[in-house]
């Protein structure tokens, strides 16, 4: 039997990811949709074949035919709905960021502990097929180190092993395009540092096996900033965000160096590595959407599909609903959580880990405002 679910907040992300993913799922049933705007709720019900629509979210949390809520409202509306759902025994998959304050997160955690009902946070990049392959290689490199020789080997001149040789150095580069943003982000006091960077802080923590110890951010919280997360073992992750880039160029690049292996994830479309001769140099992944306009694979398919969509736009033709996007793991993340609720596998992003990530985002916000580095406190690090 399919798991009965409801989506609350039927805006851009819900229509672009969760609603189509549930509508085509063999495991989850779209019983209800809810949006405070009636026409939006009605439209979503019609388009995705939901059993009913509601305009008051309490009609969902009070319902006895719903086992899972997928919460896609803006982050200003989280704790109230999540806690009410948990008290009614309904599991919640919530979009990121989990909440906007530490007190709201503490309340959600307390309610989760009290009720024992699971929550999963939509840090979905962890579940993209390319990211899982990238993580497999990082884990392998950490254990085995390079099996490919150095281009020039002067190891015999070195008498000691340096501590730095066991560190993990990571660059996460976000090529963002301000022209695509919704108006609310311009006025949002927390900006992209909270709203968007939680995805990448999550990856920074996931890719390091040491605890984060200090953070620093420089630039504007709205966009165009650099963040540094330092770890107990001396490892550093640098996150660079640019809002003056172009979305027809790949948005998300991660490059990790550890134990003389260099591994790169390029926009969830390609994973490349040098240092592990036992592994392929390059692995390509299919587009999540837009594949119908190209017969290329990997990054080439992303570029070509982008060109095709620009051409259609220039000629005033009708654009397909979606442009060229990689598979960023939304579908798999939600289904992994549904499987967990049925007793199969782990919760892909439990509350404790998301709270740690969101606390760090809030500390980075403090840092960008004060211009000072911030030492993380034990209460920031729930997941240790
Ligand atoms: N995981 C990802 O990759 C990703 C990508 C984009 C957005 N998001 C997140 O998804 C969330 C939604 O973003 P969006 O771009 O879809 O925003 P949006 O503004 O397009 O959609 C939000 C919807 O919530 C509805 N809503 C507001 N108050 C409501 C209430 N009281 N009850 C029911 N519905 C209500 C609005 O009417 C709107 O339709 C944000 O938290 C954002 O950070 C995640």
XYZ file of C-alpha atoms and ligand atoms in Angstrom:
428
model
C 0.000 0.000 0.000
C 1.252 3.485 -0.855
C 2.091 5.881 1.986
C -0.630 8.564 2.220
C 0.935 12.038 1.996
C 0.020 15.724 1.790
C 2.032 18.641 0.426
C 1.678 21.956 2.284
C 2.779 25.039 0.298
C 2.301 24.503 -3.442
C 4.740 27.082 -4.813
C 7.693 26.868 -7.168
C 9.702 24.129 -5.439
C 6.663 21.931 -4.759
C 5.554 22.161 -8.411
C 9.092 21.704 -9.708
C 10.050 18.734 -7.535
C 7.879 17.165 -4.810
C 4.453 17.225 -6.479
C 5.610 15.645 -9.766
C 7.795 13.199 -7.837
C 4.899 12.046 -5.637
C 2.431 12.034 -8.547
C 4.623 9.481 -10.343
C 5.631 7.518 -7.221
C 4.868 3.846 -6.666
C 5.395 4.305 -2.939
C 3.759 7.594 -1.950
C 0.166 8.652 -2.593
C -0.797 12.317 -3.010
C -3.909 12.383 -0.806
C -4.081 16.150 -0.314
C -2.488 19.465 -1.243
C -2.718 22.636 0.820
C -1.951 26.244 0.010
C -3.186 29.375 1.715
C -4.058 30.698 -1.748
C -7.134 28.779 -2.881
C -6.430 29.065 -6.614
C -2.918 27.677 -6.065
C -4.286 24.729 -4.061
C -7.001 24.010 -6.656
C -4.490 24.204 -9.500
C -2.093 21.805 -7.730
C -4.895 19.338 -7.025
C -5.907 19.404 -10.690
C -2.420 19.233 -12.121
C -1.028 16.483 -9.892
C -4.167 14.445 -9.248
C -4.404 14.971 -5.476
C -7.382 13.489 -3.641
C -8.428 16.885 -2.215
C -7.240 20.430 -1.581
C -7.200 22.506 1.597
C -6.381 26.132 2.384
C -5.860 25.739 6.144
C -2.855 23.571 7.095
C -4.651 22.462 10.291
C -7.060 20.502 8.102
C -3.984 18.442 7.149
C -2.391 18.057 10.588
C -5.821 17.136 12.058
C -6.570 14.597 9.318
C -6.452 10.912 10.195
C -5.709 9.687 6.654
C -2.243 11.326 6.303
C 1.020 9.631 7.402
C 3.513 12.037 5.829
C 3.543 15.806 5.327
C 5.901 17.373 2.783
C 6.319 20.953 3.982
C 7.205 23.449 1.239
C 6.215 26.778 2.745
C 8.803 29.514 3.206
C 11.091 29.122 6.238
C 9.049 31.724 8.168
C 6.414 28.994 8.644
C 7.930 25.800 10.010
C 7.879 25.030 13.764
C 4.153 25.625 14.226
C 3.196 23.144 11.485
C 5.934 20.578 12.217
C 5.160 20.381 15.968
C 1.421 20.093 15.372
C 1.984 17.317 12.821
C 4.309 15.395 15.165
C 1.792 15.653 18.012
C -0.760 14.030 15.669
C 1.710 11.233 14.837
C 2.369 12.491 11.284
C 5.970 12.327 10.021
C 7.342 15.463 8.326
C 9.707 15.990 5.417
C 10.456 19.706 5.577
C 12.176 21.882 3.033
C 15.322 23.686 4.102
C 16.234 25.723 6.025
C 14.713 23.868 8.966
C 13.893 27.137 10.771
C 15.119 30.696 11.204
C 16.112 30.617 14.901
C 17.744 28.327 17.450
C 14.706 28.563 19.758
C 12.358 27.347 17.014
C 14.691 24.448 16.244
C 14.876 23.555 19.968
C 11.078 23.384 20.101
C 10.930 21.139 17.028
C 13.606 18.844 18.512
C 11.825 18.664 21.892
C 8.531 17.737 20.187
C 10.286 15.116 18.066
C 11.868 13.574 21.189
C 8.579 13.682 23.082
C 6.559 12.040 20.297
C 9.229 9.856 18.660
C 7.808 10.819 15.241
C 10.541 11.241 12.581
C 11.440 14.444 10.721
C 13.650 14.641 7.640
C 15.117 17.921 6.363
C 15.438 18.570 2.632
C 19.216 18.791 2.440
C 18.672 16.753 -0.684
C 22.082 17.192 -2.316
C 23.248 14.258 -0.146
C 20.906 12.000 -2.098
C 21.831 12.972 -5.674
C 23.235 9.962 -7.569
C 26.396 11.906 -8.519
C 26.899 13.058 -4.905
C 26.626 9.481 -3.604
C 29.311 8.399 -6.086
C 31.461 11.411 -5.100
C 31.087 10.539 -1.397
C 31.997 6.907 -2.082
C 35.260 8.077 -3.667
C 36.002 10.509 -0.802
C 35.492 7.695 1.732
C 37.693 5.358 -0.291
C 40.457 7.962 -0.641
C 40.321 8.643 3.116
C 40.919 4.971 3.895
C 43.228 3.902 1.079
C 44.944 7.090 -0.159
C 46.354 7.480 -3.671
C 47.365 4.422 -5.641
C 48.616 6.612 -8.511
C 52.202 7.796 -8.248
C 53.178 11.469 -7.984
C 54.307 13.187 -11.193
C 57.608 13.954 -9.432
C 58.322 11.864 -6.373
C 60.528 13.507 -3.752
C 59.171 11.500 -0.847
C 62.648 10.188 -0.010
C 63.706 13.780 0.901
C 60.970 14.011 3.554
C 61.869 12.707 7.002
C 58.541 13.222 8.807
C 54.851 12.949 8.104
C 53.113 16.321 8.543
C 49.771 16.537 10.400
C 48.419 18.401 7.364
C 48.782 15.250 5.273
C 45.740 13.776 7.039
C 43.551 16.830 6.434
C 40.695 17.239 3.937
C 40.780 20.436 1.867
C 37.515 21.342 0.162
C 36.311 24.051 -2.203
C 32.573 24.480 -2.773
C 31.817 27.018 -5.504
C 28.279 28.258 -6.131
C 27.766 30.028 -9.461
C 24.432 31.796 -8.872
C 22.440 34.167 -11.119
C 20.609 37.020 -9.327
C 18.275 37.457 -12.317
C 16.540 34.173 -11.416
C 15.757 35.045 -7.779
C 12.310 35.626 -6.285
C 11.651 39.087 -4.839
C 11.521 37.931 -1.190
C 15.205 37.141 -1.124
C 16.079 40.808 -1.771
C 14.331 41.796 1.477
C 15.233 38.733 3.496
C 17.485 39.820 6.363
C 19.086 36.380 6.514
C 19.625 36.222 2.742
C 21.260 33.422 0.803
C 23.651 32.700 3.695
C 20.789 31.068 5.552
C 18.302 30.194 2.810
C 20.634 28.500 0.348
C 23.985 27.801 1.980
C 22.532 25.198 4.371
C 22.721 22.760 1.419
C 26.457 23.294 1.108
C 27.278 23.559 4.822
C 25.556 20.189 5.098
C 27.895 18.782 2.449
C 30.952 20.357 4.100
C 30.142 18.538 7.369
C 29.237 15.311 5.553
C 32.528 15.237 3.630
C 34.729 15.814 6.690
C 35.125 13.278 9.476
C 36.374 15.866 11.990
C 34.103 18.222 13.996
C 33.695 21.841 12.797
C 35.375 24.296 15.172
C 35.334 27.839 13.736
C 33.565 29.792 10.981
C 34.222 33.033 9.144
C 32.327 34.822 6.377
C 33.167 37.897 4.337
C 31.026 39.790 1.806
C 27.263 40.394 1.678
C 24.749 37.976 3.228
C 22.514 38.608 0.199
C 25.085 37.047 -2.155
C 28.751 37.389 -3.288
C 30.465 36.065 -0.179
C 33.141 33.652 0.911
C 32.743 31.382 3.927
C 35.391 29.315 5.666
C 34.594 26.414 7.969
C 37.582 25.138 9.994
C 37.608 21.671 11.529
C 39.247 20.268 14.681
C 41.878 18.400 12.636
C 42.887 21.607 10.801
C 40.921 20.836 7.611
C 39.316 23.817 5.882
C 36.266 24.072 3.638
C 35.935 27.261 1.568
C 32.481 28.070 0.209
C 32.423 30.747 -2.484
C 29.093 32.202 -3.601
C 28.715 34.430 -6.660
C 25.373 36.016 -7.604
C 26.838 37.575 -10.751
C 27.325 34.346 -12.659
C 25.254 32.769 -15.422
C 23.014 29.742 -14.907
C 23.847 28.334 -18.336
C 27.217 27.534 -16.756
C 27.222 24.733 -14.126
C 26.101 26.094 -10.749
C 27.612 23.728 -8.162
C 31.215 22.565 -8.091
C 32.923 20.715 -5.256
C 36.590 19.831 -5.249
C 38.157 17.807 -2.453
C 41.816 16.982 -1.934
C 42.740 14.278 0.574
C 45.564 11.771 0.847
C 46.867 12.879 -2.584
C 43.602 12.152 -4.333
C 41.698 15.019 -6.016
C 37.972 14.438 -6.522
C 35.552 16.822 -8.221
C 31.782 16.877 -8.462
C 30.688 19.135 -11.317
C 27.040 20.185 -11.075
C 25.779 16.665 -10.256
C 26.546 15.791 -13.897
C 30.109 14.566 -13.650
C 32.424 13.139 -11.037
C 36.133 13.268 -11.929
C 39.130 12.114 -9.958
C 42.864 11.649 -10.141
C 44.778 9.553 -7.652
C 42.681 6.380 -7.573
C 43.863 4.344 -10.538
C 41.471 1.596 -9.515
C 38.533 3.945 -10.254
C 37.412 5.606 -13.508
C 38.709 9.140 -14.225
C 35.235 10.397 -15.136
C 31.687 9.204 -14.411
C 28.786 11.011 -16.114
C 25.186 11.323 -14.941
C 22.004 12.124 -16.925
C 20.142 15.435 -16.789
C 17.231 15.549 -14.327
C 15.215 17.640 -16.793
C 15.828 18.864 -20.335
C 17.323 15.599 -21.603
C 14.717 15.476 -24.391
C 16.472 18.246 -26.377
C 19.967 16.694 -26.479
C 21.532 13.353 -27.258
C 24.805 14.190 -25.486
C 25.697 12.824 -22.047
C 27.248 14.330 -18.907
C 28.191 18.031 -18.823
C 27.997 18.258 -22.629
C 24.267 17.473 -22.394
C 23.819 20.331 -19.903
C 25.563 22.844 -22.208
C 23.778 21.681 -25.321
C 20.341 21.627 -23.686
C 21.021 25.149 -22.327
C 21.813 26.367 -25.870
C 18.695 24.702 -27.270
C 16.465 26.384 -24.658
C 18.069 29.791 -25.401
C 17.400 29.224 -29.101
C 13.744 28.359 -28.498
C 13.440 31.475 -26.286
C 15.024 33.741 -28.945
C 12.630 32.433 -31.576
C 9.672 33.107 -29.258
C 8.789 29.396 -29.244
C 6.989 27.587 -26.483
C 9.413 26.495 -23.774
C 9.057 23.131 -22.088
C 7.978 23.435 -18.441
C 11.547 22.896 -17.199
C 14.929 23.954 -18.546
C 18.202 22.033 -18.289
C 18.692 20.941 -14.680
C 20.805 18.194 -13.180
C 19.357 15.580 -10.814
C 19.938 17.116 -7.376
C 18.431 14.311 -5.310
C 14.972 15.682 -4.361
C 13.137 12.531 -5.452
C 15.567 10.082 -3.956
C 15.835 12.019 -0.635
C 12.048 11.957 -0.147
C 11.793 8.278 -1.103
C 14.677 7.341 1.195
C 12.730 8.991 4.026
C 9.514 7.167 3.066
C 11.473 3.883 3.067
C 12.877 4.759 6.512
C 9.323 5.307 7.796
C 8.511 1.771 6.612
C 11.519 0.477 8.559
C 13.855 0.194 5.579
C 17.138 2.134 5.919
C 18.242 5.273 7.729
C 16.626 8.694 7.784
C 18.717 10.497 5.096
C 18.755 13.772 7.071
C 17.602 13.580 10.703
C 16.820 16.652 12.793
C 20.049 16.650 14.837
C 22.262 16.915 11.777
C 20.084 19.624 10.183
C 20.076 21.647 13.417
C 23.879 21.590 13.480
C 23.975 22.779 9.857
C 21.428 25.543 10.454
C 23.236 26.688 13.634
C 26.427 27.022 11.591
C 24.571 29.035 8.923
C 23.318 31.364 11.678
C 26.899 31.700 13.039
C 28.134 32.553 9.532
C 25.458 35.215 9.348
C 26.759 36.647 12.634
C 30.292 36.546 11.228
C 29.448 38.331 7.968
C 27.725 41.080 9.986
C 30.486 41.507 12.568
C 33.446 40.825 10.276
C 34.832 38.485 12.974
C 35.551 34.741 12.950
C 33.324 32.793 15.360
C 34.366 29.827 17.460
C 31.602 27.230 17.506
C 30.197 26.311 20.926
C 29.156 22.837 22.163
C 25.482 23.882 21.912
C 25.981 24.565 18.154
C 27.136 20.995 17.607
C 24.221 18.720 18.459
C 25.243 15.927 16.156
C 28.556 14.941 17.852
N 15.686 21.879 -1.749
C 15.802 22.734 -2.751
O 16.593 22.530 -3.677
C 14.968 23.984 -2.735
C 14.883 24.774 -3.887
C 14.045 25.889 -3.840
C 13.351 26.208 -2.686
N 13.485 25.422 -1.588
C 12.765 25.746 -0.333
O 11.385 25.474 -0.493
C 10.602 26.411 0.260
C 9.569 27.028 -0.671
O 10.222 27.759 -1.675
P 9.452 28.180 -3.014
O 10.499 28.748 -3.898
O 8.611 27.079 -3.492
O 8.532 29.362 -2.441
P 7.133 29.854 -3.003
O 6.920 31.190 -2.422
O 7.073 29.686 -4.481
O 6.086 28.802 -2.381
C 5.624 28.847 -1.059
C 4.137 28.498 -1.076
O 3.693 28.414 0.278
C 2.376 28.939 0.312
N 2.021 29.325 1.683
C 2.374 30.435 2.375
N 1.791 30.451 3.603
C 1.059 29.309 3.677
C 0.231 28.737 4.692
N 0.001 29.374 5.857
N -0.379 27.552 4.440
C -0.202 26.908 3.246
N 0.574 27.411 2.251
C 1.196 28.591 2.465
C 2.439 30.127 -0.622
O 1.130 30.564 -1.026
C 3.279 29.560 -1.762
O 2.459 28.958 -2.763
C 11.592 27.422 0.840
O 11.821 27.127 2.183
C 12.862 27.219 0.039
O 14.037 27.463 0.786
C 14.264 24.311 -1.597
